[in-house]
Amino acid sequence: MSGPYPPVSAHPAPAGPAGPEAVAVQIAEIAVCPPVIRTPAGVLPLAGATWHVADYWQREEKVATWALVCAIVGFFCLAFFSLLFLLVKETRHHGTVQVTVTNGHQQYVARIPVSDQGQVQHVNNQVNYARSLSGR
């Protein structure tokens, strides 16, 4: 069946050679478009840029919500034993990854919120790719 639209392919053909505005990698608000790096603060040259990644994790412990409900409900049945539910803690990790790109006297810092180690690894992979482009 043919229609007014071209068929959709699972692997579309490239539209043409990548121009200077093609984004090679996007790290939060930092767009690496060889031969430049575009940030909200301005444009930095890609050649000779240095990249730094730092991850800042926070660990938060609190009484689990379900344990608090069980302690309140159970207080009417077994007052002392229901208080043991308050010992149940939930641990949550959260934080940010800080990506700094510097070229000469120009510098830009992006802070990316993350909730697991997979997201941290993804940001590190993106920065490693940007580093490889900076070295060319």
PDB file of C-alpha atoms in Angstrom:
ATOM      1  CA  MET A   1       0.000   0.000   0.000  1.00  0.00           C
ATOM      2  CA  SER A   2       1.492   3.323  -0.990  1.00  0.00           C
ATOM      3  CA  GLY A   3       0.445   6.636   0.406  1.00  0.00           C
ATOM      4  CA  PRO A   4       1.580  10.237   0.438  1.00  0.00           C
ATOM      5  CA  TYR A   5       4.277   9.458   3.029  1.00  0.00           C
ATOM      6  CA  PRO A   6       7.547   7.556   2.435  1.00  0.00           C
ATOM      7  CA  PRO A   7       7.852   4.155   4.108  1.00  0.00           C
ATOM      8  CA  VAL A   8       9.264   4.136   7.630  1.00  0.00           C
ATOM      9  CA  SER A   9      12.477   2.164   8.030  1.00  0.00           C
ATOM     10  CA  ALA A  10      13.839   0.649  11.220  1.00  0.00           C
ATOM     11  CA  HIS A  11      17.227   2.104  10.262  1.00  0.00           C
ATOM     12  CA  PRO A  12      16.642   5.446   8.548  1.00  0.00           C
ATOM     13  CA  ALA A  13      19.298   6.643   6.153  1.00  0.00           C
ATOM     14  CA  PRO A  14      21.303   9.675   7.229  1.00  0.00           C
ATOM     15  CA  ALA A  15      19.945  12.927   5.863  1.00  0.00           C
ATOM     16  CA  GLY A  16      23.353  14.022   4.613  1.00  0.00           C
ATOM     17  CA  PRO A  17      26.756  14.952   5.912  1.00  0.00           C
ATOM     18  CA  ALA A  18      26.783  16.248   9.438  1.00  0.00           C
ATOM     19  CA  GLY A  19      27.089  20.009   9.398  1.00  0.00           C
ATOM     20  CA  PRO A  20      28.740  22.213  11.990  1.00  0.00           C
ATOM     21  CA  GLU A  21      25.426  22.428  13.912  1.00  0.00           C
ATOM     22  CA  ALA A  22      25.032  18.655  14.351  1.00  0.00           C
ATOM     23  CA  VAL A  23      25.044  17.773  18.044  1.00  0.00           C
ATOM     24  CA  ALA A  24      27.540  14.989  18.694  1.00  0.00           C
ATOM     25  CA  VAL A  25      26.677  14.637  22.386  1.00  0.00           C
ATOM     26  CA  GLN A  26      24.317  16.448  24.758  1.00  0.00           C
ATOM     27  CA  ILE A  27      25.304  16.574  28.440  1.00  0.00           C
ATOM     28  CA  ALA A  28      22.470  18.328  30.298  1.00  0.00           C
ATOM     29  CA  GLU A  29      22.506  21.856  28.861  1.00  0.00           C
ATOM     30  CA  ILE A  30      25.973  21.431  27.279  1.00  0.00           C
ATOM     31  CA  ALA A  31      25.795  20.612  23.567  1.00  0.00           C
ATOM     32  CA  VAL A  32      28.958  19.441  21.839  1.00  0.00           C
ATOM     33  CA  CYS A  33      28.665  20.503  18.192  1.00  0.00           C
ATOM     34  CA  PRO A  34      32.106  20.065  16.628  1.00  0.00           C
ATOM     35  CA  PRO A  35      34.056  22.348  16.344  1.00  0.00           C
ATOM     36  CA  VAL A  36      32.409  24.171  19.294  1.00  0.00           C
ATOM     37  CA  ILE A  37      30.738  23.531  22.653  1.00  0.00           C
ATOM     38  CA  ARG A  38      27.467  25.400  23.165  1.00  0.00           C
ATOM     39  CA  THR A  39      26.406  26.303  26.701  1.00  0.00           C
ATOM     40  CA  PRO A  40      23.778  28.713  28.038  1.00  0.00           C
ATOM     41  CA  ALA A  41      26.658  31.026  28.995  1.00  0.00           C
ATOM     42  CA  GLY A  42      28.196  31.078  25.516  1.00  0.00           C
ATOM     43  CA  VAL A  43      30.281  29.136  23.023  1.00  0.00           C
ATOM     44  CA  LEU A  44      33.623  27.487  23.797  1.00  0.00           C
ATOM     45  CA  PRO A  45      36.028  25.980  21.271  1.00  0.00           C
ATOM     46  CA  LEU A  46      36.035  22.172  21.359  1.00  0.00           C
ATOM     47  CA  ALA A  47      39.721  21.746  20.563  1.00  0.00           C
ATOM     48  CA  GLY A  48      41.742  21.731  23.758  1.00  0.00           C
ATOM     49  CA  ALA A  49      38.747  21.688  26.100  1.00  0.00           C
ATOM     50  CA  THR A  50      39.206  19.881  29.395  1.00  0.00           C
ATOM     51  CA  TRP A  51      36.405  18.007  31.109  1.00  0.00           C
ATOM     52  CA  HIS A  52      35.978  17.163  34.783  1.00  0.00           C
ATOM     53  CA  VAL A  53      33.264  15.020  36.377  1.00  0.00           C
ATOM     54  CA  ALA A  54      32.487  14.864  40.109  1.00  0.00           C
ATOM     55  CA  ASP A  55      29.591  12.997  41.641  1.00  0.00           C
ATOM     56  CA  TYR A  56      28.087  14.039  44.941  1.00  0.00           C
ATOM     57  CA  TRP A  57      25.942  11.404  46.634  1.00  0.00           C
ATOM     58  CA  GLN A  58      23.750  11.846  49.668  1.00  0.00           C
ATOM     59  CA  ARG A  59      22.352   9.048  51.776  1.00  0.00           C
ATOM     60  CA  GLU A  60      19.029   9.631  53.480  1.00  0.00           C
ATOM     61  CA  GLU A  61      17.590   7.285  56.100  1.00  0.00           C
ATOM     62  CA  LYS A  62      14.062   7.551  57.439  1.00  0.00           C
ATOM     63  CA  VAL A  63      11.355   5.379  58.975  1.00  0.00           C
ATOM     64  CA  ALA A  64       9.530   3.472  56.231  1.00  0.00           C
ATOM     65  CA  THR A  65       5.996   4.739  55.590  1.00  0.00           C
ATOM     66  CA  TRP A  66       4.496   1.270  55.752  1.00  0.00           C
ATOM     67  CA  ALA A  67       6.272   0.651  59.090  1.00  0.00           C
ATOM     68  CA  LEU A  68       4.854   3.860  60.538  1.00  0.00           C
ATOM     69  CA  VAL A  69       1.325   2.843  59.505  1.00  0.00           C
ATOM     70  CA  CYS A  70       1.799  -0.649  61.009  1.00  0.00           C
ATOM     71  CA  ALA A  71       3.096   0.856  64.268  1.00  0.00           C
ATOM     72  CA  ILE A  72       0.068   3.139  64.585  1.00  0.00           C
ATOM     73  CA  VAL A  73      -2.464   0.443  63.693  1.00  0.00           C
ATOM     74  CA  GLY A  74      -0.711  -2.193  65.785  1.00  0.00           C
ATOM     75  CA  PHE A  75      -0.493   0.082  68.799  1.00  0.00           C
ATOM     76  CA  PHE A  76      -4.124  -0.713  69.604  1.00  0.00           C
ATOM     77  CA  CYS A  77      -3.459  -4.490  69.580  1.00  0.00           C
ATOM     78  CA  LEU A  78       0.062  -4.946  70.940  1.00  0.00           C
ATOM     79  CA  ALA A  79       1.366  -1.607  72.105  1.00  0.00           C
ATOM     80  CA  PHE A  80       4.965  -2.559  72.905  1.00  0.00           C
ATOM     81  CA  PHE A  81       5.604  -4.885  69.948  1.00  0.00           C
ATOM     82  CA  SER A  82       4.129  -2.481  67.425  1.00  0.00           C
ATOM     83  CA  LEU A  83       6.840   0.031  68.333  1.00  0.00           C
ATOM     84  CA  LEU A  84       9.404  -2.374  66.849  1.00  0.00           C
ATOM     85  CA  PHE A  85       8.094  -1.365  63.411  1.00  0.00           C
ATOM     86  CA  LEU A  86       9.635   2.055  64.018  1.00  0.00           C
ATOM     87  CA  LEU A  87      13.078   0.445  63.780  1.00  0.00           C
ATOM     88  CA  VAL A  88      12.557  -0.294  60.083  1.00  0.00           C
ATOM     89  CA  LYS A  89      14.458   2.265  58.003  1.00  0.00           C
ATOM     90  CA  GLU A  90      14.437   3.072  54.301  1.00  0.00           C
ATOM     91  CA  THR A  91      17.671   4.215  52.724  1.00  0.00           C
ATOM     92  CA  ARG A  92      17.517   6.436  49.665  1.00  0.00           C
ATOM     93  CA  HIS A  93      20.486   7.592  47.647  1.00  0.00           C
ATOM     94  CA  HIS A  94      20.300  10.741  45.556  1.00  0.00           C
ATOM     95  CA  GLY A  95      22.658  13.397  44.400  1.00  0.00           C
ATOM     96  CA  THR A  96      24.131  15.318  41.524  1.00  0.00           C
ATOM     97  CA  VAL A  97      26.868  14.878  38.978  1.00  0.00           C
ATOM     98  CA  GLN A  98      28.822  18.038  38.300  1.00  0.00           C
ATOM     99  CA  VAL A  99      30.320  18.336  34.810  1.00  0.00           C
ATOM    100  CA  THR A 100      32.856  21.130  34.286  1.00  0.00           C
ATOM    101  CA  VAL A 101      34.159  22.063  30.846  1.00  0.00           C
ATOM    102  CA  THR A 102      37.064  24.502  30.599  1.00  0.00           C
ATOM    103  CA  ASN A 103      38.889  26.020  27.653  1.00  0.00           C
ATOM    104  CA  GLY A 104      41.363  28.765  28.449  1.00  0.00           C
ATOM    105  CA  HIS A 105      39.704  31.266  30.754  1.00  0.00           C
ATOM    106  CA  GLN A 106      36.189  30.144  29.820  1.00  0.00           C
ATOM    107  CA  GLN A 107      34.442  27.623  32.052  1.00  0.00           C
ATOM    108  CA  TYR A 108      30.954  26.204  32.426  1.00  0.00           C
ATOM    109  CA  VAL A 109      29.569  23.942  35.161  1.00  0.00           C
ATOM    110  CA  ALA A 110      26.464  21.780  34.726  1.00  0.00           C
ATOM    111  CA  ARG A 111      24.822  20.048  37.662  1.00  0.00           C
ATOM    112  CA  ILE A 112      22.796  16.978  36.731  1.00  0.00           C
ATOM    113  CA  PRO A 113      20.462  15.346  39.295  1.00  0.00           C
ATOM    114  CA  VAL A 114      20.825  11.548  39.481  1.00  0.00           C
ATOM    115  CA  SER A 115      19.055   8.841  41.445  1.00  0.00           C
ATOM    116  CA  ASP A 116      21.099   5.717  40.695  1.00  0.00           C
ATOM    117  CA  GLN A 117      24.560   4.564  39.668  1.00  0.00           C
ATOM    118  CA  GLY A 118      23.415   3.826  36.095  1.00  0.00           C
ATOM    119  CA  GLN A 119      22.709   7.500  35.488  1.00  0.00           C
ATOM    120  CA  VAL A 120      26.154   8.419  36.852  1.00  0.00           C
ATOM    121  CA  GLN A 121      27.783   5.925  34.481  1.00  0.00           C
ATOM    122  CA  HIS A 122      25.789   7.315  31.548  1.00  0.00           C
ATOM    123  CA  VAL A 123      26.999  10.858  32.256  1.00  0.00           C
ATOM    124  CA  ASN A 124      30.589   9.582  32.579  1.00  0.00           C
ATOM    125  CA  ASN A 125      30.285   7.815  29.200  1.00  0.00           C
ATOM    126  CA  GLN A 126      28.986  11.003  27.590  1.00  0.00           C
ATOM    127  CA  VAL A 127      31.863  13.046  29.041  1.00  0.00           C
ATOM    128  CA  ASN A 128      34.416  10.437  27.919  1.00  0.00           C
ATOM    129  CA  TYR A 129      33.042  10.728  24.385  1.00  0.00           C
ATOM    130  CA  ALA A 130      33.249  14.539  24.588  1.00  0.00           C
ATOM    131  CA  ARG A 131      36.850  14.191  25.797  1.00  0.00           C
ATOM    132  CA  SER A 132      37.668  12.056  22.778  1.00  0.00           C
ATOM    133  CA  LEU A 133      36.210  14.746  20.506  1.00  0.00           C
ATOM    134  CA  SER A 134      38.215  17.463  22.314  1.00  0.00           C
ATOM    135  CA  GLY A 135      41.451  15.607  21.672  1.00  0.00           C
ATOM    136  CA  ARG A 136      41.004  15.402  17.881  1.00  0.00           C
TER     137      ARG A 136
END
